[in-house]
Each structure stands twice: as C-alpha cells, then as structure tokens.
C-alpha positions as CSV (number, residue, x, y, z in Angstrom):
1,X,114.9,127.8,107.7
2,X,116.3,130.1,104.8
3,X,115.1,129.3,101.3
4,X,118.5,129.4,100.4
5,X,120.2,127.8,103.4
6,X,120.3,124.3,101.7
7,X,121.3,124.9,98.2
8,X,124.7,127.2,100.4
9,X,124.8,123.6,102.0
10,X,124.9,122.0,98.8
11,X,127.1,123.8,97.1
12,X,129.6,123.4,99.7
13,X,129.0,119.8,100.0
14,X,128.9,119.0,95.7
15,X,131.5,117.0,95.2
16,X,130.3,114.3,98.0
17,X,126.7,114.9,97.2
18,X,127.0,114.2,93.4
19,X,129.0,111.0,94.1
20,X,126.4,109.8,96.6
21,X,123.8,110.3,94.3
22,X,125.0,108.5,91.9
23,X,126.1,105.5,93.7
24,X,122.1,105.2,95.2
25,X,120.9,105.2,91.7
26,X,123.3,102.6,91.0
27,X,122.3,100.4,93.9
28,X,118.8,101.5,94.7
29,X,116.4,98.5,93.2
30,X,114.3,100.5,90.3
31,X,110.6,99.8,90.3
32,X,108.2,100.0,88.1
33,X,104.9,101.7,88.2
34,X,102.2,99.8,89.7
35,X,99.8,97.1,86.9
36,X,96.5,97.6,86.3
37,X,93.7,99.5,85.2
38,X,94.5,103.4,86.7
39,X,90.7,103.9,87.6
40,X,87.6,101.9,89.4
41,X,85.0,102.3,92.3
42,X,85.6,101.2,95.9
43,X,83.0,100.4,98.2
44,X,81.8,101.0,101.6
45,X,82.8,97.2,102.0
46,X,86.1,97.5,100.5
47,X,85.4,96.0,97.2
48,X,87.3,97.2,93.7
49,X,85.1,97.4,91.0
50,X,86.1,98.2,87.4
51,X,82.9,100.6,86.9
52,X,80.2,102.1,88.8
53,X,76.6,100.6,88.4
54,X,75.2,103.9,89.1
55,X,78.0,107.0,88.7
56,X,75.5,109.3,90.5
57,X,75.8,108.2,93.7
58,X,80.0,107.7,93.7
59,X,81.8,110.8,94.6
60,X,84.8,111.4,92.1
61,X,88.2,111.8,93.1
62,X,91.4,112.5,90.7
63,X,94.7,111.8,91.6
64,X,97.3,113.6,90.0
65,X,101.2,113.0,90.8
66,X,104.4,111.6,90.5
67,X,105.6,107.9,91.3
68,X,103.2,107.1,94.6
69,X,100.5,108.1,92.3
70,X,101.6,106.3,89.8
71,X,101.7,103.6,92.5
72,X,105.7,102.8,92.1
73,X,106.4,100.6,94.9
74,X,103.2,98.3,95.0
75,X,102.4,95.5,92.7
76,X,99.1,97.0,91.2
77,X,97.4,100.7,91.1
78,X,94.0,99.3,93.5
79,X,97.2,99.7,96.2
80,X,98.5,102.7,95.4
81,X,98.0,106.2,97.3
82,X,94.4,107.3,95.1
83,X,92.5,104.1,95.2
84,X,93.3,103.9,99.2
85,X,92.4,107.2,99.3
86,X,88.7,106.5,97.6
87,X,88.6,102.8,99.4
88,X,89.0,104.8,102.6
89,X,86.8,107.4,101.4
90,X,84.1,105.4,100.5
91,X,84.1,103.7,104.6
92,X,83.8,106.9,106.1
93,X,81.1,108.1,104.0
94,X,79.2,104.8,103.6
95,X,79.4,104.9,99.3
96,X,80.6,104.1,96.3
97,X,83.9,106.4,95.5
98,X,85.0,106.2,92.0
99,X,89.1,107.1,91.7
100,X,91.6,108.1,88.5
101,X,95.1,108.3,89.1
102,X,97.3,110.4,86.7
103,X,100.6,109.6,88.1
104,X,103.9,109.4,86.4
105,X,107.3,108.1,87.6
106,X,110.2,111.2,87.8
107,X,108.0,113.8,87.5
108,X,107.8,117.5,88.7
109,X,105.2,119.7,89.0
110,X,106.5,121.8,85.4
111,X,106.5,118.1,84.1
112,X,103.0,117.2,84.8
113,X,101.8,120.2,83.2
114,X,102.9,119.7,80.1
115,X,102.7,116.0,80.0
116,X,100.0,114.8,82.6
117,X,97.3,117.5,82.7
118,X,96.9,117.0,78.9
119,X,95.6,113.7,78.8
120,X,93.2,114.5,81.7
121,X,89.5,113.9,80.1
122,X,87.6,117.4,81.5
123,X,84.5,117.0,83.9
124,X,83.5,117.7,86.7
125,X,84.6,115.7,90.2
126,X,84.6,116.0,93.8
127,X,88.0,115.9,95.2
128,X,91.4,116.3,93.2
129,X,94.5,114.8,95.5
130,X,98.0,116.1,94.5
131,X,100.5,114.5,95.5
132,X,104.4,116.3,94.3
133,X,107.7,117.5,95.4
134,X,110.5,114.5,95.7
135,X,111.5,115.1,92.2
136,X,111.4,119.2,92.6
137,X,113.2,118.4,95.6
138,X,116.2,116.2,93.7
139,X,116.2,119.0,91.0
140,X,116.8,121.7,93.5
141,X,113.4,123.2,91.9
142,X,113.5,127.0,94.1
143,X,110.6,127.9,96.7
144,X,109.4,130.1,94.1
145,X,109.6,128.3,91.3
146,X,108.1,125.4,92.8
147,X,105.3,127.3,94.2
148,X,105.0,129.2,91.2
149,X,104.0,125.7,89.3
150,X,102.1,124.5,91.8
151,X,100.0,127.4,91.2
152,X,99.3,126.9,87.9
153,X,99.0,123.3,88.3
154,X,96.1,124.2,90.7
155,X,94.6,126.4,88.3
156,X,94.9,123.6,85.5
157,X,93.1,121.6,87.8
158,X,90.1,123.7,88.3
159,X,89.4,124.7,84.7
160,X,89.3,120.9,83.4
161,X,87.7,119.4,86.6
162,X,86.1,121.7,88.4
163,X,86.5,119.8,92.0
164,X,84.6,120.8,95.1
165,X,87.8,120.5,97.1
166,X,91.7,120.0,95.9
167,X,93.8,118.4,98.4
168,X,97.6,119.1,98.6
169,X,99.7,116.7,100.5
170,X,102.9,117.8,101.8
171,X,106.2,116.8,100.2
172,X,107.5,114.0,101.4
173,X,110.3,113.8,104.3
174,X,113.3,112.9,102.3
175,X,115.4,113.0,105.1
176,X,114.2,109.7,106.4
177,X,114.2,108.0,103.2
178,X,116.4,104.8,104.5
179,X,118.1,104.3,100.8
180,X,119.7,108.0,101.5
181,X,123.1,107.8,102.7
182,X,124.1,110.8,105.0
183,X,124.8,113.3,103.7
184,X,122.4,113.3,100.9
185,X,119.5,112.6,103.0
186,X,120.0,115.6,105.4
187,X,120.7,118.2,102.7
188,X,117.4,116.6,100.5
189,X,115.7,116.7,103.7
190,X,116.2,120.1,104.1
191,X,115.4,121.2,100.6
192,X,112.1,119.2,101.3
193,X,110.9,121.1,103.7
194,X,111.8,124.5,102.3
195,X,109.2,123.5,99.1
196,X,106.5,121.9,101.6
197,X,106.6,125.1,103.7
198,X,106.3,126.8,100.1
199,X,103.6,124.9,98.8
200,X,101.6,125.2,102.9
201,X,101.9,128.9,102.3
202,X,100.6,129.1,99.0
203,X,97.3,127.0,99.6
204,X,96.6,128.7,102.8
205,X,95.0,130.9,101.1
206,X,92.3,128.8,99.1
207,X,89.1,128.7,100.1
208,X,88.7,125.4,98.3
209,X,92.2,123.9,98.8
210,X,93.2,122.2,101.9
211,X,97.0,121.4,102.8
212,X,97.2,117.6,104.1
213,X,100.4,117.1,106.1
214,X,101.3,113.3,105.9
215,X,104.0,111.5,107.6
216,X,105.1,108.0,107.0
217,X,107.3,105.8,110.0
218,X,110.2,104.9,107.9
219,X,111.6,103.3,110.2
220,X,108.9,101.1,109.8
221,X,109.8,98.3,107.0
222,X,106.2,97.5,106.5
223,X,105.2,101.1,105.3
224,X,108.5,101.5,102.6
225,X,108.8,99.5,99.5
226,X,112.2,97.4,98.9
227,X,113.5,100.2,97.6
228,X,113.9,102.5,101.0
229,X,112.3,105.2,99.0
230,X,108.5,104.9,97.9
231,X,106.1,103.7,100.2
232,X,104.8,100.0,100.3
233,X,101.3,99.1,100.1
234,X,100.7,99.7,104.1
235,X,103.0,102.6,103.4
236,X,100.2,104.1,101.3
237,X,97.0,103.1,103.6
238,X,98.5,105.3,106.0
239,X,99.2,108.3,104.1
240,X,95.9,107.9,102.8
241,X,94.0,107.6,106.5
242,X,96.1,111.2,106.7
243,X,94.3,112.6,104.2
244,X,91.1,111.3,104.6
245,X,91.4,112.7,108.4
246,X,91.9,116.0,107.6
247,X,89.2,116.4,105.1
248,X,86.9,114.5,107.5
C-alpha cells in the first residue's frame, strides 16, 4: 500500500469521516486509566508485589505508551499490558520481574517525548516495551513523521535507561476496532498499517530492537473492553504472551 493512498481516501471521504468521528466520541463509553500503583514485581507463581526483596535477581522492564499502557480499559495497572508482560515474563524465566509503566491516555509518540520521557527516573533496565500508534494513526501522523519520532523516542530511551533489548509492538489493527463504524474503521485501518509498516522498517535495523507483531481477536468480547476499542484484561494477556513469544 502507498503511504499516501489513505489520506487520497480520506480526503475524498471528509465530510462522512469527520461526522462519524464525532458521533463515536459521543457514544463511545470513555474510560479511565487503570488504579493503582504503576510499578511492582511479579513472580514465577504469579504473585504482585509492591517491591522486590532482593532487586538483583528481578529483571527490569519499562513500559512506555499510550492508553493500554496506561492500562485504559482494565480496572487496575497489575492488568494492564506491562505488568502481564513481566507476570508472564517472570513464568518463562522462573524469577522475579520488576515492571514501570509510563503510559498516558491520547498520546502520540511527539507527545510522549515531551511529556512522558521526562519524568522517567534514569537507570539502567533490561527490557523497554513500547507500545504507540492509535493516536498517530487518528491524527493522520505521516510514515515519516511517525517514524521520525519513533526514532528519537528510541534514542530517549537508550540514553536514560540503557535496556538490553527495546521491544516495539506493532500498531494496533484499527480496522477491527468493533466501536468503528464503516467507513472510519477501514480508512483508520489503512492508515494503521501504513505507520506499523513504517515503524517494522525502521527497527529492522537495530541490533538491540526487536519488532513484536501482536494481534488481538476482536471479535472476541472477552479480549476488548466495553468500549469496542482498548483491550480488556484477557485482551492484554494475550498481547502480552505475543510479546513474550517473540523475545523468547
């Protein structure tokens, strides 16, 4: 697919597009972000814990992201995509995993640089997971552009944390997102996967970045939060099994 193939497509299709984005914000229930304390240890057992009794045998993982991150569409941030990710984590390699989200509800990737990465305390961890592109994708955020941040975003990442391994996960499929009218859904869909193709590209390149594809039934209504467009609790187990299969 052309870059530029679906902004032609929405330009052509504005009028209809605009109206049926604003009637699914009127009618799409709003969550908010997940309660709780954004960090703790999971164990091999499955166990939260709010600190580590010995932070030298944990390995460290930072998530950094927009609303799954910041665990909108589950009730607290232990179910949310990073601590499933470390509880998951910690099973396959048989100890403690200690987990920080930095997640934050609308954001882009431009966004989260100015307003995320600053108030990430620098150290050193294992694995970084980054988890973007729905809001690019709404904003109509360019290939470049959006590649272009993610770049420096990855480069943020490495000078304040210095991870063994960043993990990219691809941008989500908004063309199956069930609270998208058609349409909406097939021309966001389409933009979707002109910035994950961007964002594949890029990282392929990285020796110490790896490019997690994830997928997510939506038909299923176990893995989608009442809102048809953030993933439920199971929703995020899932993605996270993705991700923990391809570094594994």
């Amino acid at each position: 697919m052309r870059n530029w193939f679906p902004d032609i497509v929405a330009i052509a299709l504005f009028p209809i597009l605009l109206w049926q984005g604003k009637r699914t914000r009127r009618y799409t229930p709003r969550l908010p972000e997940a309660l709780g304390a954004r960090s703790g240890v999971m164990t091999a057992d499955g166990h939260s814990l709010a600190t580590a009794e010995d932070p030298s045998l944990c390995v460290q993982i930072v998530g950094v992201g927009e609303s799954p991150v910041a665990g909108v569409g589950v009730a607290t941030q232990d179910q949310a995509i990073t601590a499933q990710f470390a509880r998951l984590l910690s099973q396959k390699m048989h100890c403690p995993v200690a987990w920080q989200a930095y997640g934050k509800n609308g954001a882009t990737i431009e966004g989260a640089i100015d307003t995320l990465i600053p108030t990430v305390l620098p150290r050193k961890v294992d694995i970084v997971l980054i988890g973007f592109g729905v809001n690019d994708t709404t904003a109509f955020h360019s290939a470049q552009r959006y590649s272009n941040a993610l770049r420096r975003l990855i480069a943020e990442v490495r000078t304040r944390l210095h991870p063994d391994v960043i993990v990219v996960a691809s941008v989500p499929e908004m063309g199956m997102f069930p609270s998208l009218p058609w349409p909406l859904n097939r021309v966001l869909g389409m933009k979707a996967k002109v910035l994950d193709a961007a964002a594949a590209k890029l990282v392929a390149g990285m020796s110490d970045v790896v490019y997690a594809p994830v997928r997510i039934d939506t038909d299923d209504t176990n893995l989608m939060a009442r809102d048809g467009y953030h993933p439920s609790e199971m929703g995020a187990i899932v993605w996270a099994r993705q991700i923990v299969r391809v570094l594994i």
